[in-house]
Structures are given as structure tokens and as C-alpha cells.
């Protein structure tokens, strides 16, 4: 089975790793290449800094990409269009049986659009998540990707319900679980060995781990300044570890907010995956707007405050350790977390490290998707 596996941005690398590893394991068990997977890894180049891309390949033992489209940064239209033009060439040169896309970034949507128009079947891993907030670029990406993908591999029951409500036929929806947790489970020993908090000089359970990169939090001066003020205030009571995403770094430079300093405010460059897991597990609480960190906090049962009006990952609230917060309620919410238990919630179903295996099982049941796709009124 020839597959193109697409990855473009930091969270994508974490999501494709277990799929690629599971394919290698499966192939090793196949007799003389029978039923084997032949993945071609396409990196779109959406993220390109060493600490946003290369480090994940190294830490997660992801093979070097077969093809790098090197699209780099740009406006949404520029980036999406560049991925489309370059990815179309790749698909035309050697059409695969499947294109596998993950998550909700521009690269996910762009490659789905290309494949759908070439009648190449698309499987979307992490399908069905909805924030119901179209001011988020990711929500547009999710809607378009799921409208076009042939196989919708979902992490949770809420995702299945969202797709059904949108009229997706039942036979395209398969609940497989949370692929991020496959990577987490597989990397826990290395993450724990990193002792990232010790290297930063903060004690376990005695610091806040903060990541912020959503346009709604970091693209406007007033908002970003208010958030940073809150973080500085917090750091007087509890050390703050804040690896700064390049989007946020750029805003801080443009708005002249780079000079904010305080002894316990650890504003650092983005960290690798193992350090990030280690910091999330040992934090007193996580403050974030990241999708992945909401899930990792839930797995570790570390209290999490999500600085957003909504989340496309509601199980992290209903079952996990997450709650939403806003600038106006942040100080009170932090206080409530600090007065509350150190571990919260429970780990949802199918967050068990076996999602990639389940996905491969489903792909093996659909070895010749071209046939069913051609039959469909596409
Ligand atoms: C993207 C995704 C977002 C995801 C996030 C994960 C979209 C629309 N957004 O947001 O869903 O949560 O990745 O981290 O796809 N930059 C660098 N170096 C890099 C990458 C980016 O300096 O390696 C800077 C550039 O100035 C760029 C900006 O960051 O313009 C934003 O990058 P972009 O990929 O457009 O969006 P993200 O905010 O990273
Ligand atoms: N992460 C990381 N280094 C950092 C910040 C985050 O490795 O400095 C990890 C985090 O643990 C999670 C993933 O990156 O596994 C989440 O990616 P991101 O927040 O960029 O995107 P999102 O999940 O919001 O799409």
C-alpha cells in the first residue's frame, strides 16, 4: 500500500511519528513484503526552525522526510497555495493509494484539497474536532478537511457526533483514539529522564508551565501585553516557565515587549518534545492555548487553564484536568487552581498508546480505496 504521510508543523510531527513506527513494525512482520506499507513522508516546510521541526525528527526517531516542499511562512493564502502547488506535483508524479493528513494546520487542509481533486483517497487523523469558532484558522481547516476526507479517524465520541451532525455517512467515521497519546506513552521514559525542570532550577510541583501562540492571544499588542503582565505578576508567587513560540516571539519584538524581566520568569526558546512533556508532568499547573498541551495535561492529570473562550477538545474538560479561562478571570482561576488538588480528572477512553495500530488495521481493511472512491458520487 503506497501512502503519502503529510506533516508540516510542530504538532504534526508528533502525530505522524507513531504511524510511521507502526508501519515499520508491521512491515517487519509481513512475509516477503506482502501487505506492507510503503510510506512517503512529505514535510511541507510550514515549520522550519530547528526547535520547531528538526528536534522532533531527532527525538522521535522520525525518518528524514522523503520530500520537503519548503513552503516556509506567509499569509494563509500564500502558505496554503504554495503547499497546494508543490504537493500537487508530488501526487501527480506518483499517485499513492492514500494520503494521510493529521491535525488542523494549513498544510493539513492544503494537501487534502489537492488529493481530493485528484481523486486520491484521504484519511484524516484527529477528525471531527470542532471549536464552533470560525475566527480560528484551525476551525476552517478542520471543516474543509473533514468535508473532503474519505476516512475520518476520530479521537473521541464528541468528534463522531460533530461529523454525524454535519451529515457525514457513518461508514466514513472510525473512532481510533488519541494519536498524541501514542507518542506520549512511547516517550515517557526519555521525557522523565530529561529532568527539564531541574535544569531550569525549578522544583517539581512548584512552577507554572506556560505556552501561548494563538493569534487571538498574541497578535494584538494590548492582549499580549496584558497576558505578559499577568505572567510577571504570577512569577512573583510561583516560577513561570515560558518557552516562547516563534509567532509570539515575533509579536513581542514588534510590540517592544521583549524586555520584560523578573527573576522567576523563565522566558526561554521553544523546548524539545521530551522537555515539554517533562515540564507538563511536573508543573503545578499548565497555562496554555495549545491543543496538544490540553491533552498532555489531561493525561498527566496536571491542572490546566486554557486561555481561550472555547476548545475543540471538550473531553479535556468533561473528563480531564482542563478548564477555560480568560484575561479577566485569569487571576482568580489561577488562585482556584493553586488552592485545589494537585492532580485532577481521569484519562479518557482510547488514550492508550494504541491508536496508530488501530489506524493501520483500518487501512488494511481498505486496501483498494480507489475502487470504492470511484463508485462514490464524489
Ligand atoms: C501553526 C498552525 C496552528 C498550530 C501551530 C503549532 C495554521 C494556520 N496554524 O501556527 O494551528 O497550532 O502552528 O505550533 O496552520 N515561524 C518561525 N519559524 C518557524 C515557524 C514559524 O519563525 O519554524 C514564525 C513566522 O514568523 C511565521 C509565524 O511564526 O509567520 C507563524 O507561523 P505559521 O506556521 O503560519 O503559524 P503558527 O502560529 O506557527
Ligand atoms: N511543545 C514542545 N515544545 C514547546 C511547546 C510545546 O515540544 O516549546 C509540544 C507540546 O508538548 C505538544 C505540542 O508541542 O506536544 C503542541 O504543539 P503546539 O502547541 O505547537 O500546537 P497545537 O497542539 O496547539 O496545534
Coordinates of C-alpha atoms and ligand atoms in Angstrom, one line a residue:
X1 CA 0.0 0.0 0.0
X2 CA 1.5 3.3 -1.1
X3 CA 0.8 6.1 1.3
X4 CA 1.8 9.8 1.4
X5 CA 2.1 10.9 5.0
X6 CA 1.9 14.7 5.4
X7 CA 3.5 16.7 8.2
X8 CA 4.1 20.5 8.2
X9 CA 4.1 21.9 11.7
X10 CA 5.3 21.0 15.2
X11 CA 2.2 19.1 16.4
X12 CA 2.1 17.2 13.1
X13 CA 5.5 15.7 13.6
X14 CA 4.4 14.4 17.0
X15 CA 1.2 12.9 15.4
X16 CA 2.9 11.1 12.4
X17 CA 5.7 9.5 14.5
X18 CA 3.6 6.6 15.9
X19 CA 2.0 5.9 12.5
X20 CA 5.4 5.7 10.8
X21 CA 6.8 3.5 13.5
X22 CA 3.8 1.2 13.5
X23 CA 4.2 0.8 9.7
X24 CA 7.8 -0.3 10.2
X25 CA 6.8 -2.8 12.8
X26 CA 4.0 -4.1 10.6
X27 CA 6.3 -4.5 7.6
X28 CA 8.9 -6.4 9.6
X29 CA 6.2 -8.9 10.5
X30 CA 5.0 -9.3 6.8
X31 CA 6.0 -12.3 4.8
X32 CA 8.2 -11.1 1.9
X33 CA 6.7 -7.6 1.8
X34 CA 3.2 -9.0 1.4
X35 CA 0.6 -6.5 2.8
X36 CA 3.4 -4.0 3.5
X37 CA 3.0 -0.2 3.9
X38 CA 5.2 1.9 1.6
X39 CA 5.0 5.4 3.2
X40 CA 6.4 8.5 1.6
X41 CA 6.9 11.2 4.2
X42 CA 6.2 14.7 2.9
X43 CA 7.3 17.7 5.0
X44 CA 5.6 20.8 3.7
X45 CA 8.1 23.1 5.4
X46 CA 5.4 25.2 7.2
X47 CA 7.6 25.0 10.3
X48 CA 11.4 25.1 9.7
X49 CA 13.3 26.3 12.7
X50 CA 15.4 23.6 14.3
X51 CA 13.4 23.8 17.5
X52 CA 10.1 23.7 15.7
X53 CA 11.0 20.9 13.3
X54 CA 14.3 19.1 13.3
X55 CA 14.4 18.4 17.0
X56 CA 11.2 16.4 16.8
X57 CA 12.6 14.2 14.0
X58 CA 15.6 13.5 16.1
X59 CA 13.9 12.9 19.5
X60 CA 11.1 10.8 18.0
X61 CA 13.3 8.9 15.5
X62 CA 11.2 10.0 12.6
X63 CA 13.0 9.2 9.3
X64 CA 14.1 12.2 7.3
X65 CA 11.3 13.4 5.0
X66 CA 11.4 11.9 1.6
X67 CA 10.3 15.3 0.2
X68 CA 10.4 18.7 1.7
X69 CA 8.2 21.2 -0.1
X70 CA 9.9 24.1 1.8
X71 CA 7.0 26.5 1.7
X72 CA 8.0 28.5 4.7
X73 CA 5.9 31.2 6.3
X74 CA 3.4 33.5 4.6
X75 CA -0.2 34.7 4.8
X76 CA -2.8 32.0 5.0
X77 CA -3.5 32.2 1.2
X78 CA 0.2 32.3 0.3
X79 CA 1.1 29.3 2.5
X80 CA -2.0 27.2 1.6
X81 CA -1.4 27.9 -2.1
X82 CA 2.3 27.2 -2.0
X83 CA 1.6 23.8 -0.4
X84 CA -1.1 23.0 -2.9
X85 CA 1.0 23.8 -6.0
X86 CA 4.0 21.8 -4.7
X87 CA 2.0 18.9 -3.3
X88 CA 0.0 18.5 -6.5
X89 CA 3.3 17.8 -8.4
X90 CA 4.2 15.2 -5.8
X91 CA 0.9 13.4 -6.1
X92 CA 0.8 13.6 -9.9
X93 CA 4.3 12.2 -10.2
X94 CA 3.5 9.0 -8.3
X95 CA -0.1 8.8 -7.1
X96 CA -0.4 7.0 -3.8
X97 CA -3.2 4.7 -2.6
X98 CA -3.8 7.0 0.3
X99 CA -2.9 10.5 1.5
X100 CA -2.8 10.6 5.3
X101 CA -3.1 14.0 7.0
X102 CA -3.1 14.8 10.7
X103 CA -4.4 17.7 12.8
X104 CA -5.7 21.1 11.7
X105 CA -2.9 23.2 10.3
X106 CA -2.8 24.9 6.9
X107 CA -0.7 22.0 5.5
X108 CA -3.4 19.6 6.5
X109 CA -6.1 21.4 4.6
X110 CA -4.0 22.2 1.6
X111 CA -2.9 18.6 1.0
X112 CA -6.5 17.4 1.5
X113 CA -7.8 19.8 -1.1
X114 CA -5.1 18.6 -3.6
X115 CA -5.7 14.9 -3.1
X116 CA -9.5 15.2 -3.2
X117 CA -9.3 16.9 -6.6
X118 CA -7.0 14.2 -7.9
X119 CA -9.4 11.5 -6.6
X120 CA -6.8 10.2 -4.2
X121 CA -8.4 8.9 -1.0
X122 CA -7.6 10.9 2.1
X123 CA -7.6 9.7 5.7
X124 CA -7.7 12.4 8.3
X125 CA -6.3 11.6 11.7
X126 CA -7.9 13.7 14.5
X127 CA -11.0 14.3 12.5
X128 CA -14.3 15.7 13.9
X129 CA -12.9 18.1 16.5
X130 CA -14.8 21.4 16.5
X131 CA -14.5 24.6 18.5
X132 CA -17.5 26.1 16.7
X133 CA -15.5 29.3 16.4
X134 CA -14.7 30.2 12.8
X135 CA -12.5 33.1 13.9
X136 CA -9.8 30.4 14.5
X137 CA -8.0 29.5 11.3
X138 CA -7.8 25.9 12.5
X139 CA -11.6 25.6 12.6
X140 CA -11.7 26.5 8.9
X141 CA -9.0 23.9 8.3
X142 CA -10.9 21.2 10.2
X143 CA -14.2 21.9 8.4
X144 CA -12.7 21.8 4.9
X145 CA -10.5 18.8 5.7
X146 CA -13.4 16.7 7.1
X147 CA -15.7 17.7 4.3
X148 CA -13.3 16.3 1.8
X149 CA -11.6 13.4 3.5
X150 CA -12.8 9.9 2.8
X151 CA -11.9 8.3 6.1
X152 CA -12.4 10.3 9.3
X153 CA -10.3 8.8 12.1
X154 CA -11.6 10.4 15.3
X155 CA -10.2 10.6 18.8
X156 CA -13.5 10.8 20.8
X157 CA -17.2 10.4 20.8
X158 CA -17.8 14.2 20.6
X159 CA -15.9 14.2 17.3
X160 CA -18.1 11.4 15.9
X161 CA -21.2 13.3 16.9
X162 CA -20.0 16.5 15.3
X163 CA -19.4 14.6 12.0
X164 CA -22.8 12.9 12.1
X165 CA -24.4 16.3 12.7
X166 CA -22.7 17.6 9.6
X167 CA -24.1 14.7 7.6
X168 CA -21.0 12.6 7.2
X169 CA -22.1 9.0 6.4
X170 CA -21.5 6.5 9.2
X171 CA -19.1 4.3 7.2
X172 CA -16.6 7.1 6.8
X173 CA -16.3 7.7 10.6
X174 CA -13.9 5.4 12.7
X175 CA -13.1 6.2 16.3
X176 CA -9.5 5.2 16.8
X177 CA -8.4 7.2 19.9
X178 CA -5.8 9.9 20.5
X179 CA -2.7 9.7 18.4
X180 CA -0.8 12.3 20.5
X181 CA -1.0 9.9 23.5
X182 CA 0.7 7.2 21.5
X183 CA 3.7 9.4 21.2
X184 CA 3.4 10.5 24.9
X185 CA 3.3 6.9 26.2
X186 CA 6.2 5.8 24.0
X187 CA 8.4 8.7 25.1
X188 CA 7.6 8.9 28.8
X189 CA 10.9 7.3 29.9
X190 CA 13.0 9.6 27.9
X191 CA 10.9 12.6 28.9
X192 CA 11.2 11.8 32.6
X193 CA 15.0 11.3 32.3
X194 CA 15.4 14.8 30.9
X195 CA 14.6 16.5 34.3
X196 CA 14.0 19.7 32.4
X197 CA 12.6 21.5 35.5
X198 CA 15.8 20.6 37.4
X199 CA 17.9 22.1 34.7
X200 CA 15.8 25.3 34.8
X201 CA 16.2 25.4 38.6
X202 CA 12.5 25.0 39.5
X203 CA 11.2 22.4 41.8
X204 CA 8.6 19.8 40.8
X205 CA 5.0 21.0 41.6
X206 CA 6.4 24.5 42.2
X207 CA 6.1 26.2 38.8
X208 CA 3.6 27.0 36.1
X209 CA 4.3 25.7 32.6
X210 CA 3.0 28.3 30.0
X211 CA 2.7 28.1 26.2
X212 CA 0.9 30.6 24.1
X213 CA 0.7 31.0 20.3
X214 CA -2.9 31.5 19.2
X215 CA -3.4 34.7 17.1
X216 CA -6.2 35.7 19.5
X217 CA -3.8 35.9 22.4
X218 CA -0.5 37.1 20.7
X219 CA -1.3 39.0 17.6
X220 CA -2.7 42.2 19.3
X221 CA -0.4 44.4 21.4
X222 CA -3.0 45.2 24.1
X223 CA -3.8 41.5 24.6
X224 CA -0.3 40.2 24.6
X225 CA 0.9 43.0 26.9
X226 CA -1.9 42.2 29.4
X227 CA -1.1 38.4 29.3
X228 CA 2.6 39.1 29.9
X229 CA 1.7 41.4 32.8
X230 CA -0.3 38.6 34.3
X231 CA 2.6 36.2 33.9
X232 CA 5.0 38.6 35.5
X233 CA 2.6 39.0 38.4
X234 CA 2.2 35.3 38.8
X235 CA 6.0 34.8 38.7
X236 CA 6.3 36.7 42.0
X237 CA 4.4 33.9 43.7
X238 CA 5.3 30.9 41.5
X239 CA 8.1 30.5 39.0
X240 CA 6.9 30.6 35.4
X241 CA 8.5 28.5 32.6
X242 CA 7.5 30.0 29.3
X243 CA 9.1 28.6 26.1
X244 CA 8.1 31.2 23.5
X245 CA 6.6 30.1 20.2
X246 CA 8.1 32.0 17.2
X247 CA 4.8 33.7 16.4
X248 CA 4.7 35.0 19.9
X249 CA 8.4 36.0 19.8
X250 CA 7.8 37.9 16.6
X251 CA 4.9 39.8 18.2
X252 CA 6.9 40.6 21.3
X253 CA 9.7 42.1 19.2
X254 CA 7.3 44.1 17.1
X255 CA 5.4 45.4 20.1
X256 CA 8.6 46.2 22.1
X257 CA 7.6 43.7 24.8
X258 CA 10.8 41.6 24.7
X259 CA 12.5 43.3 27.6
X260 CA 10.0 42.2 30.3
X261 CA 12.1 40.5 33.0
X262 CA 11.7 39.1 36.5
X263 CA 13.9 36.6 38.4
X264 CA 11.4 33.8 38.3
X265 CA 10.0 34.5 34.8
X266 CA 11.9 31.9 32.7
X267 CA 11.2 33.1 29.2
X268 CA 13.1 30.7 27.0
X269 CA 13.3 29.4 23.4
X270 CA 10.9 26.6 22.3
X271 CA 11.9 23.4 24.0
X272 CA 12.0 19.9 22.5
X273 CA 9.2 17.3 22.9
X274 CA 10.8 15.4 25.8
X275 CA 11.4 18.6 27.8
X276 CA 7.9 19.8 27.1
X277 CA 6.4 16.5 28.4
X278 CA 8.6 16.6 31.4
X279 CA 7.6 20.2 32.2
X280 CA 3.9 19.4 31.7
X281 CA 4.1 16.4 34.1
X282 CA 5.9 18.2 36.8
X283 CA 4.2 21.6 36.7
X284 CA 1.9 22.7 39.5
X285 CA -0.4 23.8 36.6
X286 CA -0.2 24.4 32.8
X287 CA -1.5 27.6 31.3
X288 CA -1.8 27.3 27.5
X289 CA -3.7 27.9 24.3
X290 CA -2.2 24.8 22.7
X291 CA -4.4 21.9 21.6
X292 CA -1.7 19.3 22.4
X293 CA -0.9 20.6 25.8
X294 CA -4.5 20.5 26.9
X295 CA -4.4 16.8 26.1
X296 CA -1.0 16.1 27.7
X297 CA -2.1 17.9 30.9
X298 CA -5.2 15.7 30.9
X299 CA -3.1 12.5 30.5
X300 CA -0.8 13.6 33.4
X301 CA -3.8 14.9 35.4
X302 CA -1.9 18.2 35.8
X303 CA -4.4 21.1 36.3
X304 CA -4.6 23.1 33.1
X305 CA -6.0 26.5 32.3
X306 CA -6.7 27.1 28.7
X307 CA -6.7 30.8 27.7
X308 CA -9.4 30.6 25.1
X309 CA -13.2 31.1 25.0
X310 CA -13.7 27.6 23.7
X311 CA -11.9 24.3 23.0
X312 CA -12.3 21.7 20.2
X313 CA -11.2 19.1 22.8
X314 CA -14.1 19.1 25.2
X315 CA -13.2 15.7 26.9
X316 CA -10.2 17.5 28.4
X317 CA -12.8 19.5 30.4
X318 CA -15.5 16.9 31.0
X319 CA -13.1 14.1 31.9
X320 CA -9.7 15.7 32.2
X321 CA -7.9 18.4 34.2
X322 CA -8.7 21.3 31.8
X323 CA -10.8 24.4 32.3
X324 CA -11.2 27.5 30.1
X325 CA -10.1 30.9 31.3
X326 CA -10.0 34.5 30.0
X327 CA -7.8 37.5 30.7
X328 CA -10.5 38.9 33.0
X329 CA -10.9 35.7 35.1
X330 CA -7.2 34.5 34.9
X331 CA -6.0 35.8 38.3
X332 CA -9.0 34.2 40.1
X333 CA -8.7 31.0 38.1
X334 CA -5.0 30.7 39.0
X335 CA -5.8 31.2 42.6
X336 CA -8.5 28.5 42.5
X337 CA -6.1 26.1 40.8
X338 CA -3.4 26.7 43.5
X339 CA -6.0 26.1 46.2
X340 CA -7.2 22.9 44.5
X341 CA -5.8 19.4 44.2
X342 CA -2.5 18.7 42.5
X343 CA -3.9 16.1 40.2
X344 CA -7.3 16.2 38.6
X345 CA -9.7 14.2 36.3
X346 CA -9.2 10.9 34.6
X347 CA -7.6 9.7 31.4
X348 CA -10.3 9.3 28.6
X349 CA -11.0 6.1 26.8
X350 CA -8.7 5.1 23.9
X351 CA -5.9 7.3 25.2
X352 CA -3.9 4.1 25.5
X353 CA -1.0 4.3 23.1
X354 CA -2.5 2.0 20.5
X355 CA -4.2 4.5 18.2
X356 CA -1.7 4.0 15.4
X357 CA -2.2 0.2 15.4
X358 CA -5.9 0.7 15.1
X359 CA -5.4 3.1 12.2
X360 CA -3.3 0.6 10.3
X361 CA -5.9 -2.1 11.0
X362 CA -8.5 0.1 9.3
X363 CA -6.2 0.9 6.3
X364 CA -5.5 -2.8 5.8
X365 CA -9.3 -3.4 5.6
X366 CA -9.4 -0.8 2.8
X367 CA -6.5 -1.9 0.6
X368 CA -8.0 -0.7 -2.6
X369 CA -9.8 2.5 -1.8
X370 CA -9.7 3.8 -5.4
X371 CA -12.4 1.3 -6.3
X372 CA -14.8 2.4 -3.5
X373 CA -13.9 6.1 -4.2
X374 CA -14.7 5.8 -7.9
X375 CA -18.1 4.2 -7.0
X376 CA -18.9 7.1 -4.7
X377 CA -20.7 10.1 -6.0
X378 CA -17.7 12.2 -5.3
Ligands
LIG1 C1 0.6 26.9 13.2 C2 -0.8 26.4 13.0 C3 -1.5 26.2 14.3 C4 -0.7 25.3 15.2 C5 0.7 25.8 15.3 C6 1.5 24.9 16.1 C7 -2.0 27.2 11.0 C8 -3.0 28.2 10.5 N1 -1.6 27.4 12.2 O1 0.5 28.2 13.8 O2 -2.8 25.6 14.1 O3 -1.3 25.3 16.5 O4 1.3 26.0 14.0 O5 2.7 25.4 16.6 O6 -1.6 26.3 10.3 N2 7.8 30.9 12.4 C9 9.2 30.9 12.6 N3 9.8 29.7 12.5 C10 9.1 28.5 12.2 C11 7.7 28.6 12.0 C12 7.1 29.8 12.1 O7 9.8 31.9 12.9 O8 9.7 27.5 12.1 C13 7.1 32.3 12.6 C14 7.0 33.0 11.3 O9 7.1 34.4 11.6 C15 5.5 32.8 10.9 C16 4.8 32.6 12.3 O10 5.8 32.0 13.1 O11 5.0 33.8 10.2 C17 3.6 31.8 12.3 O12 3.8 30.5 11.7 P1 2.6 29.7 11.0 O13 3.0 28.3 10.6 O14 2.0 30.5 9.9 O15 1.5 29.6 12.1 P2 1.7 29.2 13.7 O16 1.3 30.4 14.5 O17 3.0 28.6 13.9
LIG2 N1 5.7 21.6 22.7 C1 7.1 21.4 22.6 N2 7.9 22.5 22.8 C2 7.4 23.7 23.2 C3 6.0 23.8 23.3 C4 5.2 22.7 23.0 O1 7.6 20.3 22.2 O2 8.2 24.6 23.5 C5 4.9 20.4 22.4 C6 3.7 20.1 23.3 O3 4.2 19.3 24.4 C7 2.8 19.4 22.4 C8 2.9 20.0 21.1 O4 4.2 20.7 21.1 O5 3.2 18.0 22.3 C9 1.8 21.0 20.8 O6 2.1 21.8 19.7 P1 1.6 23.3 19.6 O7 1.2 23.8 20.9 O8 2.7 24.0 18.8 O9 0.4 23.1 18.6 P2 -1.2 22.7 18.8 O10 -1.2 21.5 19.6 O11 -1.8 23.9 19.6 O12 -1.7 22.7 17.5

